């Protein structure tokens, strides 16, 4: 009975490094990103990574960070990689503490399990979110974003269309538009397509535009991955 | 509206494109004329409020008393606004206002008018304005079928692709999860010579990008300009290649099989070859 009170769950969350908040270009750049993909960022949860930002020690600073992000429609929900003093201040501001996640190097604090009910062990976490399957052509001007899962398109993706996923992207058809995999930062995500004619491809924020794609790969079935921070394109 | 057993209800067809100037109005007039020639009671409606052209192309601009906006606003009855074509008893024109703009098109008013028209006609052809805003969306909202008019040229193809996305998501059928709008590609202003020289996209190029069934290919033809200027839908011009192509397209629309002409090299007389005329 008590086991139903709290369940484990997996979520994908964006991470913003606290030290970038100091950068004067931050507001303008973030504003530009949000303007281009408003739905992606609307009410999206954000965790503040405090590595290299030891000066964040007062509750008021966390409140200010939360307000700044809120102005860009983002919701600050927690912190990560904090020093002991920072965690309390963040907690006073209502922010949760997150363990370092798999795409980042482990911090000094050991990973802690998610809160559980006292009486019975929690139900097992629900399996990873189901991939989204699209079978109709993705027309120019259409934006698709799959949060926390893969996107599979069994149809052509037109020029002027934008497909994004936190996971992998598979296009069983010609990819003419923009494809952004690992949209929340997962550098292991990949893009697969039956015919590469994309306007832009991106994994975890690194991107190549059409002009930068190797000419010998255009028009062929390829697999795109991020290796050592560079996008690699291999024939499938 | 809706499918009621075997009773054939009026079908609403929208001529749309996204891009301007590709031949929507010419095609709307020609297709409506083609349907009327087959004995179908057809009305063609101008949705381009403020930039009305359909009345000119149909040759009835001197007989316009009341218009679509008057009827929507209740200032006139439908039968006061409808204009009967002088060449064919099955064909009616419903002009729009030149003095107002597209904000005057209220969706509930349009629905009411279309419902009334459905009782009296077999086909309702809607000539959409260009663009993807209110006017174009209202024109396609109630459509059962859509004929997407496209020139074999990159901008037109991109815009047609966009409008296909909008038909699939913002039409009434899409919003109410009904059977989707039946979409067709009409390629207009096609020149086989220029396509062979690589100056123009080929039919196959366009079909591959848009992935919808091809209804017809209308060749570039001087007869179209002549038709507009004389107010005669080009489908009534028996000698015009464009006119014949439109009639073929209409035949395919109602389910007949027709070979695509004008996409294979036609036998050319020695004079044509010498002077290079299409």
Coordinates of C-alpha atoms in Angstrom, one line a residue, chain A residues 111-228:
Chain A
X111 CA 25.3 8.9 -6.3
X112 CA 22.2 8.7 -4.0
X113 CA 19.2 6.7 -4.7
X114 CA 15.8 8.4 -5.4
X115 CA 13.7 8.9 -2.3
X116 CA 11.6 5.8 -1.5
X117 CA 8.7 5.1 0.7
X118 CA 9.7 3.7 4.1
X119 CA 7.6 0.6 4.3
X120 CA 7.9 -1.2 1.0
X121 CA 10.4 -1.0 -1.8
X122 CA 9.3 1.2 -4.6
X123 CA 7.7 -0.3 -7.7
X124 CA 10.3 -0.8 -10.5
X125 CA 10.7 2.4 -12.6
X126 CA 8.5 2.3 -15.7
X127 CA 10.4 1.2 -18.8
X128 CA 12.1 3.8 -21.0
X129 CA 9.6 6.0 -22.8
X130 CA 8.2 4.4 -26.0
X131 CA 9.7 5.7 -29.3
X132 CA 7.5 7.9 -31.3
X133 CA 6.6 6.5 -34.8
X134 CA 5.6 8.8 -37.6
X135 CA 4.4 7.3 -40.8
X136 CA 3.2 10.3 -42.8
X137 CA 5.5 12.5 -44.7
X138 CA 6.9 15.3 -42.5
X139 CA 6.0 18.4 -44.5
X140 CA 7.9 21.7 -44.7
X141 CA 7.2 23.9 -41.7
X142 CA 6.4 21.0 -39.4
X143 CA 8.3 20.7 -36.1
X144 CA 8.4 17.4 -34.2
X145 CA 10.1 17.0 -30.8
X146 CA 10.2 13.7 -28.9
X147 CA 11.1 14.2 -25.3
X148 CA 13.0 11.4 -23.6
X149 CA 12.8 8.9 -26.4
X150 CA 13.7 8.0 -30.0
X151 CA 12.0 9.2 -33.1
X152 CA 11.3 6.9 -36.0
X153 CA 10.0 8.4 -39.3
X154 CA 9.0 5.9 -41.9
X155 CA 8.4 8.5 -44.6
X156 CA 10.2 11.4 -46.2
X157 CA 11.2 14.5 -44.2
X158 CA 10.8 17.6 -46.4
X159 CA 13.1 20.5 -46.6
X160 CA 12.0 23.1 -44.2
X161 CA 10.8 20.5 -41.6
X162 CA 12.5 20.1 -38.3
X163 CA 12.6 16.8 -36.4
X164 CA 14.2 16.6 -32.9
X165 CA 14.5 13.9 -30.2
X166 CA 16.3 13.5 -27.0
X167 CA 17.2 10.0 -28.2
X168 CA 18.1 8.7 -31.6
X169 CA 16.5 9.7 -34.9
X170 CA 15.8 7.1 -37.6
X171 CA 14.5 8.2 -41.0
X172 CA 13.4 5.3 -43.2
X173 CA 13.2 7.7 -46.1
X174 CA 14.9 10.7 -47.5
X175 CA 16.0 13.2 -44.9
X176 CA 15.9 16.7 -46.5
X177 CA 15.1 18.8 -43.5
X178 CA 16.8 19.4 -40.2
X179 CA 17.4 16.5 -37.7
X180 CA 18.6 17.2 -34.1
X181 CA 19.2 14.1 -32.0
X182 CA 20.4 14.0 -28.4
X183 CA 18.5 17.3 -28.1
X184 CA 18.8 17.4 -24.3
X185 CA 22.5 16.7 -24.3
X186 CA 22.9 12.9 -24.9
X187 CA 26.1 12.7 -26.9
X188 CA 25.6 9.0 -27.6
X189 CA 22.5 9.7 -29.7
X190 CA 22.7 8.9 -33.4
X191 CA 21.0 9.8 -36.6
X192 CA 20.2 7.2 -39.2
X193 CA 18.6 7.8 -42.6
X194 CA 18.1 6.0 -45.9
X195 CA 19.1 9.0 -47.9
X196 CA 21.1 12.0 -46.7
X197 CA 20.1 15.3 -48.1
X198 CA 19.7 17.1 -44.9
X199 CA 19.7 20.9 -44.4
X200 CA 21.3 20.4 -41.0
X201 CA 22.2 17.6 -38.7
X202 CA 22.9 17.9 -35.0
X203 CA 23.8 15.7 -32.0
X204 CA 23.8 17.1 -28.5
X205 CA 24.2 20.6 -29.9
X206 CA 27.1 20.0 -32.3
X207 CA 25.9 20.5 -35.9
X208 CA 26.8 20.5 -39.5
X209 CA 24.9 22.3 -42.2
X210 CA 24.2 21.0 -45.7
X211 CA 27.3 22.7 -47.2
X212 CA 29.5 21.0 -44.6
X213 CA 28.3 17.5 -45.3
X214 CA 30.9 15.4 -47.1
X215 CA 29.8 15.3 -50.8
X216 CA 30.5 11.6 -51.1
X217 CA 27.8 10.8 -48.5
X218 CA 25.0 12.9 -50.0
X219 CA 22.2 10.7 -51.3
X220 CA 23.3 7.6 -49.4
X221 CA 22.1 5.7 -46.4
X222 CA 24.2 6.9 -43.4
X223 CA 24.7 6.8 -39.7
X224 CA 25.8 10.0 -37.9
X225 CA 27.4 9.9 -34.5
X226 CA 29.3 12.2 -32.2
X227 CA 32.9 11.0 -31.7
X228 CA 35.4 13.1 -29.7

